[in-house]
């Protein structure tokens, strides 16, 4: 997406995606990329990722592009780059984020197919 969204930009995007946001938030929180939700963080902890994902999905980005965004966002915002992951954990780390990238694209495509059929 570019630079990290501000609090006001996040609020605007949450409003833009009012109907999709709760579902996307649930998916992102279940994925819990850096373990914050599992550690007791509030459900809006990943708002910055969720709104950007919705924007990217709305732009038609594919799973590979979503994965690249995720890697960049985790590095830029959370300091969790590939270079911070122990070698023995690198495979599962990559798989977790690739699987999520595919799953959220699939969710969005299925959602659009359902809406288009109505």
mmCIF file of C-alpha atoms in Angstrom:
data_model
loop_
_atom_site.group_PDB
_atom_site.id
_atom_site.type_symbol
_atom_site.label_atom_id
_atom_site.label_comp_id
_atom_site.label_asym_id
_atom_site.label_seq_id
_atom_site.Cartn_x
_atom_site.Cartn_y
_atom_site.Cartn_z
ATOM 1 C CA UNK A 1 0.000 0.000 0.000
ATOM 2 C CA UNK A 2 2.784 2.410 0.668
ATOM 3 C CA UNK A 3 3.294 4.131 3.981
ATOM 4 C CA UNK A 4 1.670 2.924 7.177
ATOM 5 C CA UNK A 5 -1.852 4.356 7.676
ATOM 6 C CA UNK A 6 -2.481 6.896 10.422
ATOM 7 C CA UNK A 7 -5.170 6.429 13.050
ATOM 8 C CA UNK A 8 -7.504 8.707 11.092
ATOM 9 C CA UNK A 9 -6.813 6.823 7.843
ATOM 10 C CA UNK A 10 -7.568 3.534 9.604
ATOM 11 C CA UNK A 11 -10.893 4.963 10.830
ATOM 12 C CA UNK A 12 -11.798 6.108 7.313
ATOM 13 C CA UNK A 13 -10.961 2.704 5.832
ATOM 14 C CA UNK A 14 -12.890 0.873 8.551
ATOM 15 C CA UNK A 15 -15.893 3.011 7.616
ATOM 16 C CA UNK A 16 -15.336 2.337 3.902
ATOM 17 C CA UNK A 17 -15.367 -1.408 4.548
ATOM 18 C CA UNK A 18 -18.074 -1.388 7.243
ATOM 19 C CA UNK A 19 -19.640 -4.654 6.113
ATOM 20 C CA UNK A 20 -16.408 -6.531 5.338
ATOM 21 C CA UNK A 21 -14.321 -5.282 8.211
ATOM 22 C CA UNK A 22 -15.669 -7.511 11.027
ATOM 23 C CA UNK A 23 -15.114 -10.655 8.950
ATOM 24 C CA UNK A 24 -11.647 -9.562 7.865
ATOM 25 C CA UNK A 25 -10.751 -8.615 11.442
ATOM 26 C CA UNK A 26 -11.798 -12.092 12.641
ATOM 27 C CA UNK A 27 -9.608 -13.721 9.968
ATOM 28 C CA UNK A 28 -6.612 -11.544 10.785
ATOM 29 C CA UNK A 29 -7.014 -12.107 14.521
ATOM 30 C CA UNK A 30 -7.263 -15.878 14.043
ATOM 31 C CA UNK A 31 -4.055 -15.708 11.981
ATOM 32 C CA UNK A 32 -2.487 -13.553 14.747
ATOM 33 C CA UNK A 33 0.759 -12.936 12.818
ATOM 34 C CA UNK A 34 2.948 -11.994 15.778
ATOM 35 C CA UNK A 35 0.981 -13.571 18.637
ATOM 36 C CA UNK A 36 -0.474 -10.377 20.088
ATOM 37 C CA UNK A 37 -4.093 -11.549 20.240
ATOM 38 C CA UNK A 38 -3.026 -14.819 21.857
ATOM 39 C CA UNK A 39 -1.112 -12.717 24.376
ATOM 40 C CA UNK A 40 -4.236 -10.802 25.389
ATOM 41 C CA UNK A 41 -4.102 -7.765 23.070
ATOM 42 C CA UNK A 42 -7.414 -6.096 22.141
ATOM 43 C CA UNK A 43 -9.150 -7.268 18.953
ATOM 44 C CA UNK A 44 -8.277 -4.020 17.128
ATOM 45 C CA UNK A 45 -4.535 -4.622 17.538
ATOM 46 C CA UNK A 46 -4.096 -5.478 13.856
ATOM 47 C CA UNK A 47 -6.381 -2.760 12.436
ATOM 48 C CA UNK A 48 -3.444 -1.345 10.492
ATOM 49 C CA UNK A 49 -2.974 -4.662 8.674
ATOM 50 C CA UNK A 50 -6.674 -5.429 8.259
ATOM 51 C CA UNK A 51 -7.595 -2.154 6.540
ATOM 52 C CA UNK A 52 -4.602 -2.368 4.227
ATOM 53 C CA UNK A 53 -5.469 -5.959 3.325
ATOM 54 C CA UNK A 54 -9.006 -4.905 2.424
ATOM 55 C CA UNK A 55 -7.631 -2.132 0.220
ATOM 56 C CA UNK A 56 -5.238 -4.542 -1.510
ATOM 57 C CA UNK A 57 -7.964 -7.137 -2.020
ATOM 58 C CA UNK A 58 -10.256 -4.432 -3.406
ATOM 59 C CA UNK A 59 -7.466 -3.553 -5.860
ATOM 60 C CA UNK A 60 -7.390 -7.171 -7.065
ATOM 61 C CA UNK A 61 -4.031 -8.152 -5.577
ATOM 62 C CA UNK A 62 -3.219 -11.857 -5.677
ATOM 63 C CA UNK A 63 -1.903 -14.124 -2.905
ATOM 64 C CA UNK A 64 1.748 -13.538 -3.842
ATOM 65 C CA UNK A 65 1.268 -9.765 -3.674
ATOM 66 C CA UNK A 66 -0.584 -10.065 -0.367
ATOM 67 C CA UNK A 67 2.249 -12.220 0.998
ATOM 68 C CA UNK A 68 4.834 -9.601 -0.010
ATOM 69 C CA UNK A 69 2.758 -6.904 1.683
ATOM 70 C CA UNK A 70 2.538 -9.023 4.844
ATOM 71 C CA UNK A 71 6.285 -9.582 4.975
ATOM 72 C CA UNK A 72 6.926 -5.868 4.505
ATOM 73 C CA UNK A 73 4.306 -4.815 7.067
ATOM 74 C CA UNK A 74 5.545 -7.284 9.677
ATOM 75 C CA UNK A 75 9.072 -5.987 9.169
ATOM 76 C CA UNK A 76 8.217 -2.270 9.030
ATOM 77 C CA UNK A 77 5.597 -2.091 11.757
ATOM 78 C CA UNK A 78 6.372 -4.980 14.076
ATOM 79 C CA UNK A 79 10.110 -5.512 13.510
ATOM 80 C CA UNK A 80 9.458 -9.129 12.544
ATOM 81 C CA UNK A 81 11.415 -9.587 9.340
ATOM 82 C CA UNK A 82 12.568 -12.903 7.947
ATOM 83 C CA UNK A 83 16.009 -12.120 9.346
ATOM 84 C CA UNK A 84 14.586 -12.089 12.884
ATOM 85 C CA UNK A 85 13.236 -15.640 12.673
ATOM 86 C CA UNK A 86 15.424 -18.517 13.841
ATOM 87 C CA UNK A 87 16.459 -20.778 10.996
ATOM 88 C CA UNK A 88 14.587 -23.770 12.413
ATOM 89 C CA UNK A 89 11.376 -21.684 12.547
ATOM 90 C CA UNK A 90 11.737 -20.046 9.137
ATOM 91 C CA UNK A 91 9.830 -22.702 7.173
ATOM 92 C CA UNK A 92 6.766 -22.657 9.455
ATOM 93 C CA UNK A 93 6.888 -18.834 9.613
ATOM 94 C CA UNK A 94 6.851 -18.528 5.831
ATOM 95 C CA UNK A 95 4.170 -21.225 5.470
ATOM 96 C CA UNK A 96 1.915 -19.522 8.051
ATOM 97 C CA UNK A 97 1.974 -16.230 6.165
ATOM 98 C CA UNK A 98 1.700 -17.788 2.696
ATOM 99 C CA UNK A 99 -1.246 -19.902 3.841
ATOM 100 C CA UNK A 100 -2.950 -16.834 5.282
ATOM 101 C CA UNK A 101 -2.315 -14.861 2.085
ATOM 102 C CA UNK A 102 -3.994 -17.579 0.040
ATOM 103 C CA UNK A 103 -6.841 -17.963 2.530
ATOM 104 C CA UNK A 104 -7.738 -14.276 2.659
ATOM 105 C CA UNK A 105 -7.655 -13.962 -1.139
ATOM 106 C CA UNK A 106 -9.878 -17.043 -1.375
ATOM 107 C CA UNK A 107 -12.256 -15.572 1.250
ATOM 108 C CA UNK A 108 -12.494 -12.312 -0.667
ATOM 109 C CA UNK A 109 -13.028 -14.030 -4.021
ATOM 110 C CA UNK A 110 -15.733 -16.290 -2.562
ATOM 111 C CA UNK A 111 -17.407 -13.301 -0.962
ATOM 112 C CA UNK A 112 -17.447 -11.473 -4.292
ATOM 113 C CA UNK A 113 -18.816 -14.531 -6.103
ATOM 114 C CA UNK A 114 -21.636 -14.780 -3.562
ATOM 115 C CA UNK A 115 -22.443 -11.071 -3.874
ATOM 116 C CA UNK A 116 -22.326 -11.267 -7.697
ATOM 117 C CA UNK A 117 -24.773 -14.186 -7.700
ATOM 118 C CA UNK A 118 -27.347 -12.397 -5.543
#
